[in-house]
Coordinates of C-alpha atoms and ligand atoms in Angstrom, one line a residue:
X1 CA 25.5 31.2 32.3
X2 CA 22.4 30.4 34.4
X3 CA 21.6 26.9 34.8
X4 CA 18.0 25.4 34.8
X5 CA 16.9 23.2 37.0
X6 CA 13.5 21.7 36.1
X7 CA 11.2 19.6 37.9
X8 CA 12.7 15.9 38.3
X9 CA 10.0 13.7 36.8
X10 CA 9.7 9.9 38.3
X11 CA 12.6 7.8 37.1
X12 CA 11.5 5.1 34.4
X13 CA 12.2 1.8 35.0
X14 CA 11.3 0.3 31.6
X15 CA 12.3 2.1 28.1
X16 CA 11.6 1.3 24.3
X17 CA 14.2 3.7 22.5
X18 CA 12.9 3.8 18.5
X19 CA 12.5 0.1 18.2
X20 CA 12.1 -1.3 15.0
X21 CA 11.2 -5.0 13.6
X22 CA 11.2 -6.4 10.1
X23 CA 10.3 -9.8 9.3
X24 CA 12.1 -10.4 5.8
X25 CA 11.4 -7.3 3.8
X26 CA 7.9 -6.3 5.5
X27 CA 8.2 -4.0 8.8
X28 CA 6.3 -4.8 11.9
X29 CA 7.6 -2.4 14.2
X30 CA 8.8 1.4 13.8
X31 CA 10.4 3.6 15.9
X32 CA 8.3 2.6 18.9
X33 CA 9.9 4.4 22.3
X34 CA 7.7 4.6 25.6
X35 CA 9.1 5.0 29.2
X36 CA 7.1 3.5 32.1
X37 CA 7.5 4.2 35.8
X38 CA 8.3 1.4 38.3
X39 CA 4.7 -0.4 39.0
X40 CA 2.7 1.5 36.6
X41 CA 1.3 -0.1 33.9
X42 CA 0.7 0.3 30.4
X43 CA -1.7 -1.3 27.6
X44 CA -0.5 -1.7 24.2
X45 CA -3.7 -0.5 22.1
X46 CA -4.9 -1.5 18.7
X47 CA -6.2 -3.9 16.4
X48 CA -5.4 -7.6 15.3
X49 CA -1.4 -7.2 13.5
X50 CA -1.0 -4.1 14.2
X51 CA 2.8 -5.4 16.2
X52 CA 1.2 -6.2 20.2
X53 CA 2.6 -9.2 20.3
X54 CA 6.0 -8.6 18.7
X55 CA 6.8 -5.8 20.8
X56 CA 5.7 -7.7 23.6
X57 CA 8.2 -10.6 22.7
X58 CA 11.0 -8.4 22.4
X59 CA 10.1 -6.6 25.7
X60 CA 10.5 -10.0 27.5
X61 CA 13.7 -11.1 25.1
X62 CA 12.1 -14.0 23.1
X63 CA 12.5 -12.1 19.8
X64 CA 15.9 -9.7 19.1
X65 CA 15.2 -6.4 17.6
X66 CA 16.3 -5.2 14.4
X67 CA 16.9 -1.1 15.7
X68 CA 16.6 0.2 18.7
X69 CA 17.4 -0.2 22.3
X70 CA 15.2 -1.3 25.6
X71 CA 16.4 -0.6 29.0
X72 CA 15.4 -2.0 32.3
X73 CA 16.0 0.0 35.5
X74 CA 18.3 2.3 33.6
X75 CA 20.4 -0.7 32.1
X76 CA 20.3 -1.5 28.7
X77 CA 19.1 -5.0 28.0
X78 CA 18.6 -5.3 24.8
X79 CA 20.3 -3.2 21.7
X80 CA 20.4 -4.1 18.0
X81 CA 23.4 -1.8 17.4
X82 CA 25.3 -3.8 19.2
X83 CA 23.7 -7.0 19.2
X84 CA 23.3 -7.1 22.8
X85 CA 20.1 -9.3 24.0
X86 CA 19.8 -10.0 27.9
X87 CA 18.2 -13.8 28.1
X88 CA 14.7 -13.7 28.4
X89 CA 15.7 -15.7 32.2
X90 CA 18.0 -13.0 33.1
X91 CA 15.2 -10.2 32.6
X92 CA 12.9 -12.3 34.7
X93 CA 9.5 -10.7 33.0
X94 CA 6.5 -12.8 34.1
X95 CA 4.1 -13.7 31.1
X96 CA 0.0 -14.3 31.2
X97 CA -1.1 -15.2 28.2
X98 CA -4.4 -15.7 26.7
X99 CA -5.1 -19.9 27.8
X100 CA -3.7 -19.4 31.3
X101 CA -1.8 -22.8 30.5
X102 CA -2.8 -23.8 34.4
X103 CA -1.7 -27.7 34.7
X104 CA -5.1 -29.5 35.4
X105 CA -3.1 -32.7 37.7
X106 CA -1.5 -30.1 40.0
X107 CA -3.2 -28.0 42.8
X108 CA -3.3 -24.7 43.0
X109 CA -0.9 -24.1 45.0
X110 CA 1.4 -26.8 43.0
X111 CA 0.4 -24.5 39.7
X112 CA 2.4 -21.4 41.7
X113 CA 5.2 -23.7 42.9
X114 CA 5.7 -24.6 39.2
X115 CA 7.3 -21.2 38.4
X116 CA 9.3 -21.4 41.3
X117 CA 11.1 -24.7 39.9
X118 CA 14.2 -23.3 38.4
X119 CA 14.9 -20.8 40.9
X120 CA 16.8 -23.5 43.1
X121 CA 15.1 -22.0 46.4
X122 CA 14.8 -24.3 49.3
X123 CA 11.5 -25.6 50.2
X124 CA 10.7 -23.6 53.3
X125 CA 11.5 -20.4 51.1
X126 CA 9.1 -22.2 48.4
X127 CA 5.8 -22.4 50.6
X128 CA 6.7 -18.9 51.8
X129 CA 6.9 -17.5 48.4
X130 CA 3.9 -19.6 47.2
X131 CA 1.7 -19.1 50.0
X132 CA 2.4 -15.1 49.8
X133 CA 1.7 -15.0 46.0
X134 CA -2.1 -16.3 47.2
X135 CA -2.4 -14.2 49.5
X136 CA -2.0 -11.3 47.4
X137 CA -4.2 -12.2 44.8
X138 CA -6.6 -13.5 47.7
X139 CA -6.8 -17.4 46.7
X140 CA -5.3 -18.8 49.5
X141 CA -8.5 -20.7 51.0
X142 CA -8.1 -22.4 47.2
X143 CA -4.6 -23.6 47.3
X144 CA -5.8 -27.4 47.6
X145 CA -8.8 -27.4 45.1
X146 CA -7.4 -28.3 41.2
X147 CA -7.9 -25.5 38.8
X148 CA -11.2 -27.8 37.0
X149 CA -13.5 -26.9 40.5
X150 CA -12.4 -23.4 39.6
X151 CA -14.4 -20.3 38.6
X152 CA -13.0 -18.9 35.9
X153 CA -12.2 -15.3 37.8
X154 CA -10.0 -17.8 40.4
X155 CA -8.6 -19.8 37.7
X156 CA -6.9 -16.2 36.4
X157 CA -5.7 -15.3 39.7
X158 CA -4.2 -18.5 39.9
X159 CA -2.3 -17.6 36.8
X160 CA -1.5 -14.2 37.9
X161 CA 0.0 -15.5 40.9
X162 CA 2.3 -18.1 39.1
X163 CA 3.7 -14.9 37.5
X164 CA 4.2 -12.8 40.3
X165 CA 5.8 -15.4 42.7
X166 CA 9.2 -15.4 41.1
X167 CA 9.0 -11.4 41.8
X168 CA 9.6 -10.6 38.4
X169 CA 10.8 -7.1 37.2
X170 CA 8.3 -6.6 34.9
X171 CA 4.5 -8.5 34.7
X172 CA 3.2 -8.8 30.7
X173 CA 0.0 -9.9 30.3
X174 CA -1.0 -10.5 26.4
X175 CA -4.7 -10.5 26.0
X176 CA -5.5 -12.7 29.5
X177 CA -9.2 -11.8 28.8
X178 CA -10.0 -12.5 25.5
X179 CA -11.1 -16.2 25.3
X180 CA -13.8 -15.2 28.3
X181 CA -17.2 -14.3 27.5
X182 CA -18.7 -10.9 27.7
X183 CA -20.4 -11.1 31.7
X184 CA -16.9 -12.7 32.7
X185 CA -14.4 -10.4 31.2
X186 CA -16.5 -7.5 32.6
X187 CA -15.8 -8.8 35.9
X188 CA -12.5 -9.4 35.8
X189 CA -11.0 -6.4 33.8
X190 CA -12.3 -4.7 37.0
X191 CA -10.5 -7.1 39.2
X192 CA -7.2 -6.7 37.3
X193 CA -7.6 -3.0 37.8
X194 CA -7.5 -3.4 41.1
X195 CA -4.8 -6.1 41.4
X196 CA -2.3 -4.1 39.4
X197 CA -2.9 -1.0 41.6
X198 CA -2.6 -3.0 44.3
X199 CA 0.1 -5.0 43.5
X200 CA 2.0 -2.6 42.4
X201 CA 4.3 -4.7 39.5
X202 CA 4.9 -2.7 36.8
X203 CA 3.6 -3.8 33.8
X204 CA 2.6 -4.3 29.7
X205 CA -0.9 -5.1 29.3
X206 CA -1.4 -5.9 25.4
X207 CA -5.0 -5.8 24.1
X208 CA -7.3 -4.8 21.0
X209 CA -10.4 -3.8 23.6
X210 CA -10.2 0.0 24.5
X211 CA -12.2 -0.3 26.9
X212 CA -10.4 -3.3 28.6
X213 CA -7.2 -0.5 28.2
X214 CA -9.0 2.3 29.7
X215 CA -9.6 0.6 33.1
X216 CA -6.7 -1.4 33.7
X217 CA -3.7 1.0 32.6
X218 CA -2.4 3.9 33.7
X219 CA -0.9 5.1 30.3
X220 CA -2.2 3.4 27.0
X221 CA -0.1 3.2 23.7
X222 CA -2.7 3.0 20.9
X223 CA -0.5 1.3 18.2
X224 CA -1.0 1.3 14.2
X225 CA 0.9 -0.7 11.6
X226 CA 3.6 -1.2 13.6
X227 CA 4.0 2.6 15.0
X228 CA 2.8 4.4 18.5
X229 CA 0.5 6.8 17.1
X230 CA -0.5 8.5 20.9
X231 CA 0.2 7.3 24.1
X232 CA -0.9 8.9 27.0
X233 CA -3.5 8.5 30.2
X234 CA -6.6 6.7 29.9
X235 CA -8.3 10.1 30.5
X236 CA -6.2 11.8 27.9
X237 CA -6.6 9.5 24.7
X238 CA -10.4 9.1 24.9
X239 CA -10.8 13.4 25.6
X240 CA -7.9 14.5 22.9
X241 CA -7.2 11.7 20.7
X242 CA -4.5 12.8 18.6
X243 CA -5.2 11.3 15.1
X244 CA -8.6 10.6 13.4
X245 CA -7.5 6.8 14.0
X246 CA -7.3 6.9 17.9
X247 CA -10.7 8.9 17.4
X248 CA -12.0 6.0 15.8
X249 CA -10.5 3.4 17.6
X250 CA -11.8 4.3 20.4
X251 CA -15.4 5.5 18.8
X252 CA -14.8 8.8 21.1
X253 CA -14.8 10.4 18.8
X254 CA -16.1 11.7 15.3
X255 CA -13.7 12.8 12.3
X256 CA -14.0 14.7 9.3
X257 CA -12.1 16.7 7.1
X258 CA -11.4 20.7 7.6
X259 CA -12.9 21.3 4.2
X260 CA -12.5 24.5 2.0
X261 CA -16.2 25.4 2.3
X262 CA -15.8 24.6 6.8
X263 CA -12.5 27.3 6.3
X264 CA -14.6 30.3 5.4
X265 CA -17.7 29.6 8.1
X266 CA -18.1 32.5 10.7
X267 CA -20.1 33.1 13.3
X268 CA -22.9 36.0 14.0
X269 CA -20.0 38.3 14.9
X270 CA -18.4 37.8 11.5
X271 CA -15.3 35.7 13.1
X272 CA -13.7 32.9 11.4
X273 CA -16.0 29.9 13.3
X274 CA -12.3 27.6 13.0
X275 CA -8.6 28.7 13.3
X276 CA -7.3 29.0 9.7
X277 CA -6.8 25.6 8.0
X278 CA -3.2 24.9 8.3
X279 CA -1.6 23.4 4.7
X280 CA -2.3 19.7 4.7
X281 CA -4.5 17.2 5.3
X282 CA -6.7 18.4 8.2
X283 CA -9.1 16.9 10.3
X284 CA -11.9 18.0 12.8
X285 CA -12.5 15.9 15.9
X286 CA -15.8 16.4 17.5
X287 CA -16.5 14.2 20.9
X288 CA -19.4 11.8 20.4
X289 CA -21.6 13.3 23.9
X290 CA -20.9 16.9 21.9
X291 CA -22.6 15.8 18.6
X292 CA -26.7 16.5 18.9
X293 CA -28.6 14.6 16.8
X294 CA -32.9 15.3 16.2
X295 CA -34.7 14.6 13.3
X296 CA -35.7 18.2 11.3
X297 CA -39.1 18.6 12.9
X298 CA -37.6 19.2 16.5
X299 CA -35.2 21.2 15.3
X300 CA -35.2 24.5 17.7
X301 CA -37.0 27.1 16.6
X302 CA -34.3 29.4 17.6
X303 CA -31.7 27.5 18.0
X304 CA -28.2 28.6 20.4
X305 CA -26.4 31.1 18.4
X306 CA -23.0 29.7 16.6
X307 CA -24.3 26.2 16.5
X308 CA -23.3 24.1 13.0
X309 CA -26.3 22.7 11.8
X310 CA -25.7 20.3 9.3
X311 CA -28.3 18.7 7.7
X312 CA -28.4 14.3 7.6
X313 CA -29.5 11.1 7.2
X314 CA -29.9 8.5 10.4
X315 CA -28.4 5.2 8.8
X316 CA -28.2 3.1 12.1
X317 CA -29.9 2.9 15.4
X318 CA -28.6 0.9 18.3
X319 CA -29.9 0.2 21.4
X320 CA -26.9 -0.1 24.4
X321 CA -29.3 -0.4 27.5
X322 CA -29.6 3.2 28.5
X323 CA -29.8 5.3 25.0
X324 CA -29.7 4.6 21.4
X325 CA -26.0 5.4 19.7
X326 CA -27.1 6.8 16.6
X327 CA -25.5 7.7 13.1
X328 CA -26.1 9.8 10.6
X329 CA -24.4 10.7 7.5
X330 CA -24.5 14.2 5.6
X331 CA -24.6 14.7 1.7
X332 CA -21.0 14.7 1.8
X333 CA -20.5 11.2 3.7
X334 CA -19.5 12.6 6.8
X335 CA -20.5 9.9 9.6
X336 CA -21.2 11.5 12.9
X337 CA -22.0 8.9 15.7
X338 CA -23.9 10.6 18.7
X339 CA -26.6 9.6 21.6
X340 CA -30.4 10.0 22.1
X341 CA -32.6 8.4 24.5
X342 CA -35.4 7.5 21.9
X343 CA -34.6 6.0 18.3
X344 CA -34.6 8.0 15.7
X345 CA -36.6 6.7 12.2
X346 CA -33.6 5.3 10.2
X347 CA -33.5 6.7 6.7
X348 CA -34.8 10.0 7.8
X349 CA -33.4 13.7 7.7
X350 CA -32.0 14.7 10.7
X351 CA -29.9 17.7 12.4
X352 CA -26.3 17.1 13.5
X353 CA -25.8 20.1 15.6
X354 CA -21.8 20.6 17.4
X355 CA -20.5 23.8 18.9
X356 CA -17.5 24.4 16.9
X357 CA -16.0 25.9 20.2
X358 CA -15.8 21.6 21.2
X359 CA -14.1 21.1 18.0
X360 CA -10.7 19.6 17.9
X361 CA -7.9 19.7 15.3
X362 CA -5.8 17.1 13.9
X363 CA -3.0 16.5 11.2
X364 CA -4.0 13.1 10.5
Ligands
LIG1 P1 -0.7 -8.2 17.0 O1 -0.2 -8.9 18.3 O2 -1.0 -6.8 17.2 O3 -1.9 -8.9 16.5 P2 1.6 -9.3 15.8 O4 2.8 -8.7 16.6 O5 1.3 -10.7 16.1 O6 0.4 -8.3 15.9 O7 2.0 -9.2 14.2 C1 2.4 -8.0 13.6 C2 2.6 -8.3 12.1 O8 3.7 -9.2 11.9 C3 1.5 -9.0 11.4 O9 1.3 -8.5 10.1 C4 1.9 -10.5 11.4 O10 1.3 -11.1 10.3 C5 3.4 -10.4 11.2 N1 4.1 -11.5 11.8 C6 4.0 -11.9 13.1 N2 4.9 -12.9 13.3 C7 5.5 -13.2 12.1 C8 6.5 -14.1 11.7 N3 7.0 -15.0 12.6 N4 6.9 -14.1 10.4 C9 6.4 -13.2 9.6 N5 5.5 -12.2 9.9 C10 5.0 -12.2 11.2

């Protein structure tokens, strides 16, 4: 008997085995398992009730699970089978939430000591620990001023480096940027890129903004009604999204379904344009920057052979500062979003053209 020795991926520090969550007789959480490396971090994806938050209370032990098991460093601290639930203290997972909850009487520097309260250290240890946690985020300089004379970039560091000074095992940060305005939260989703990477704390980074997902994490978990339905690489989700609902969350890409009439379309060789349509409910996936869309009277005159031309209407046209995203929908209601650097007259026919070669398929 030979025996196979494969390739020994990274170790996982922190691991959701089919965890599950009912609040009286309505689920909130299903079979949700992820494993994260040891300062990676990953973003919990997806919109408003969809089970961020609960997930993210169970993670740090505020909320027992109903099924399931996590485990932390390859110890197993919480499991509903046998009603084991490691103290949210003993875990020591470091929370940012949404309002920063920064004490407006205290410096900044008196802000970060405030975690350090119920750690017993000794003072010397304290102003080490505090004055290293400013230093990492870079807000030394600051440790006098109150958190009011604050931008509101510092006034976030400041928060992130309340949570880091206790050294906690894991970092969870539940929507830190969604009470900023648009300029601001631009900014500083950049800046907590970098600090994570830099840093190097693993972490759970729970938001509904893909794009705020995207930059910061280094896998994302787009979530649904209560269930994982991908989770992968940034990279990864936006190219392959695995279900028509990623696609859309995301608006990477566009979905419709693998139709009867789509089955039987071949090219100019006579081959089958799509693999045979499994049995089920089908979808195609076509990327957003692979969609063409002209109005009729530019259409090619001879056009690139296999193309799908599919005749439309342009129902929206919005301006994003370099191009115009467009939509159009065919006879059939299929919405394709795609690009064009000039607007297109709305309630016009237009071509949708795709290479069916860029075409993905998905179950759901
Ligand atoms: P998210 O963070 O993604 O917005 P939540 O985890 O807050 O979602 O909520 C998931 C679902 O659980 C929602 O339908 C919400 O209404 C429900 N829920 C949250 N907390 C409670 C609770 N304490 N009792 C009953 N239902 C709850």
């Amino acid at each position: 008997m030979s025996v196979k020795i494969s390739e020994s991926p990274a170790m996982p520090y922190l691991q959701a085995e089919n965890v599950g969550k009912m609040y009286g007789d309505t689920r909130v959480l299903n079979g949700i398992s992820f494993s994260l490396e040891r300062g990676k971090c990953l973003a919990l994806l997806g919109p408003s009730g969809c089970g961020k938050s609960t997930l993210l209370n169970i993670l740090a032990g505020l909320l027992p699970a109903d099924e399931g098991k996590v485990l932390l460093d390859g110890k197993v601290i919480e499991d509903a089978a046998t009603g084991l639930s490691l103290p949210a203290q003993k875990r020591r997972f470091s929370v940012v939430f949404q309002d920063l909850s920064l004490w407006p009487h205290m410096t900044v520097a008196e802000n970060v000591a405030f975690g350090l309260e119920y750690l017993g250290l000794g003072n010397e240890e304290k102003h080490r620990r505090v004055d290293e946690a400013l230093k990492r985020v870079e807000i030394f300089p600051l440790r006098h001023r109150h958190p009011i004379t604050l931008s509101g970039g510092q006034q976030q560091r400041v928060a992130i480096a309340r949570a880091i000074v206790v050294e906690p095992s894991v970092l969870l940060m539940d929507e830190p940027l969604a009470a900023l305005d648009a300029n601001l939260r631009e900014t500083m989703r950049d800046e907590i890129a970098g600090l994570i990477r830099r840093l190097n704390i693993t972490t759970i980074y729970v938001t509904h903004d893909h794009t705020e997902a995207l930059t910061i994490a280094h896998q994302v978990a787009v979530m649904k009604e209560g269930s994982i339905e991908q989770i992968a690489e940034p990279r990864k989700i936006y190219d392959e999204p695995a279900t028509t609902f990623v696609a859309s969350f995301l608006g990477s890409a566009n979905a419709f379904l693998y139709s009867y009439e789509m089955e039987a379309l071949r090219n100019s060789s006579g081959e089958l344009l799509f693999p045979p349509r499994p049995a089920g409910n089908w979808h195609l996936l076509v990327r957003r920057e692979h969609v063409r869309i002209i109005p009729v009277s530019q259409a090619d005159e001879f056009p690139i052979e296999d193309l799908i031309q599919w005749k439309a209407t342009c129902v929206k046209n919005t301006f994003s500062g370099e191009r115009y995203e467009v939509q159009a929908v065919t006879p059939k209601g299929e919405v394709f979003r795609g690009f064009t650097r000039e607007p297109l007259p709305l309630d016009h026919p237009v071509l949708v053209e795709f290479d069916p070669r860029q075409v993905m398929l998905v179950e759901k």
